[in-house]
């Protein structure tokens, strides 16, 4: 919820339609912008993992937000298919 307000809904700027995540050491950074507002969140306490930046699309963000409103906690596992 701290980043959702800054996600762009402009379809012509698809690269702004989501939350960019980047992991550095034990910190996970989430960044979103719509071109006018910029939001950044830092979450600490992660074990060192594969440091691959990724963009979580707006639709996935909305689904996760919907689940969190009902469940109060959520465990996610991200898998890269190469």
Tab-separated table of C-alpha atoms in Angstrom:
chain	number	residue	atom	x	y	z
A	1	UNK	CA	0.000	0.000	0.000
A	2	UNK	CA	2.900	2.390	0.565
A	3	UNK	CA	3.855	2.228	-3.118
A	4	UNK	CA	0.579	1.573	-4.914
A	5	UNK	CA	-0.428	5.247	-5.130
A	6	UNK	CA	2.649	6.019	-7.231
A	7	UNK	CA	2.195	3.274	-9.865
A	8	UNK	CA	1.429	4.660	-13.311
A	9	UNK	CA	-1.733	3.552	-15.104
A	10	UNK	CA	-0.640	5.031	-18.443
A	11	UNK	CA	-0.538	2.086	-20.879
A	12	UNK	CA	1.872	3.885	-23.219
A	13	UNK	CA	4.482	3.978	-20.430
A	14	UNK	CA	4.420	0.278	-19.559
A	15	UNK	CA	7.792	0.465	-17.796
A	16	UNK	CA	6.148	2.576	-15.057
A	17	UNK	CA	3.188	0.188	-14.602
A	18	UNK	CA	4.451	-1.705	-11.589
A	19	UNK	CA	6.886	-1.743	-8.702
A	20	UNK	CA	10.607	-2.109	-9.338
A	21	UNK	CA	12.349	-4.299	-6.772
A	22	UNK	CA	16.085	-4.494	-6.185
A	23	UNK	CA	17.911	-6.437	-3.500
A	24	UNK	CA	21.217	-5.287	-2.065
A	25	UNK	CA	22.641	-7.540	0.631
A	26	UNK	CA	19.904	-8.041	3.228
A	27	UNK	CA	17.831	-5.053	2.035
A	28	UNK	CA	14.973	-5.136	-0.461
A	29	UNK	CA	14.074	-1.837	-2.107
A	30	UNK	CA	10.719	-1.199	-3.785
A	31	UNK	CA	10.327	1.838	-6.037
A	32	UNK	CA	7.314	3.100	-7.981
A	33	UNK	CA	6.640	6.240	-9.984
A	34	UNK	CA	3.952	7.622	-12.252
A	35	UNK	CA	6.160	10.385	-13.605
A	36	UNK	CA	4.926	12.906	-11.030
A	37	UNK	CA	5.240	11.057	-7.729
A	38	UNK	CA	8.069	8.833	-6.540
A	39	UNK	CA	7.712	6.316	-3.718
A	40	UNK	CA	10.455	4.171	-2.187
A	41	UNK	CA	10.316	1.515	0.523
A	42	UNK	CA	13.236	-0.288	2.152
A	43	UNK	CA	12.675	-3.628	3.865
A	44	UNK	CA	15.502	-5.206	5.875
A	45	UNK	CA	16.135	-8.613	7.361
A	46	UNK	CA	16.378	-10.791	4.269
A	47	UNK	CA	18.957	-13.507	4.000
A	48	UNK	CA	21.374	-12.937	1.158
A	49	UNK	CA	19.692	-14.128	-1.986
A	50	UNK	CA	20.089	-13.863	-5.717
A	51	UNK	CA	20.328	-10.158	-6.427
A	52	UNK	CA	18.243	-9.819	-9.573
A	53	UNK	CA	16.233	-6.619	-10.035
A	54	UNK	CA	12.697	-7.150	-11.330
A	55	UNK	CA	9.476	-5.290	-12.099
A	56	UNK	CA	6.298	-6.607	-10.478
A	57	UNK	CA	3.401	-5.678	-12.809
A	58	UNK	CA	0.508	-3.560	-11.578
A	59	UNK	CA	-1.982	-6.434	-11.874
A	60	UNK	CA	0.161	-8.676	-9.637
A	61	UNK	CA	0.518	-5.829	-7.134
A	62	UNK	CA	-3.273	-5.419	-7.007
A	63	UNK	CA	-3.782	-9.176	-6.447
A	64	UNK	CA	-1.236	-9.225	-3.613
A	65	UNK	CA	-2.829	-6.124	-2.078
A	66	UNK	CA	-6.281	-7.764	-2.245
A	67	UNK	CA	-4.988	-10.905	-0.492
A	68	UNK	CA	-3.181	-8.871	2.186
A	69	UNK	CA	-6.361	-6.954	3.008
A	70	UNK	CA	-7.995	-10.266	3.935
A	71	UNK	CA	-5.126	-12.376	5.282
A	72	UNK	CA	-2.830	-9.833	7.033
A	73	UNK	CA	0.263	-11.859	6.066
A	74	UNK	CA	1.514	-13.471	2.906
A	75	UNK	CA	4.506	-15.575	1.946
A	76	UNK	CA	5.726	-15.175	-1.623
A	77	UNK	CA	8.178	-17.240	-3.592
A	78	UNK	CA	9.489	-15.751	-6.809
A	79	UNK	CA	10.778	-18.128	-9.447
A	80	UNK	CA	12.770	-17.148	-12.517
A	81	UNK	CA	12.349	-19.330	-15.564
A	82	UNK	CA	15.395	-19.032	-17.771
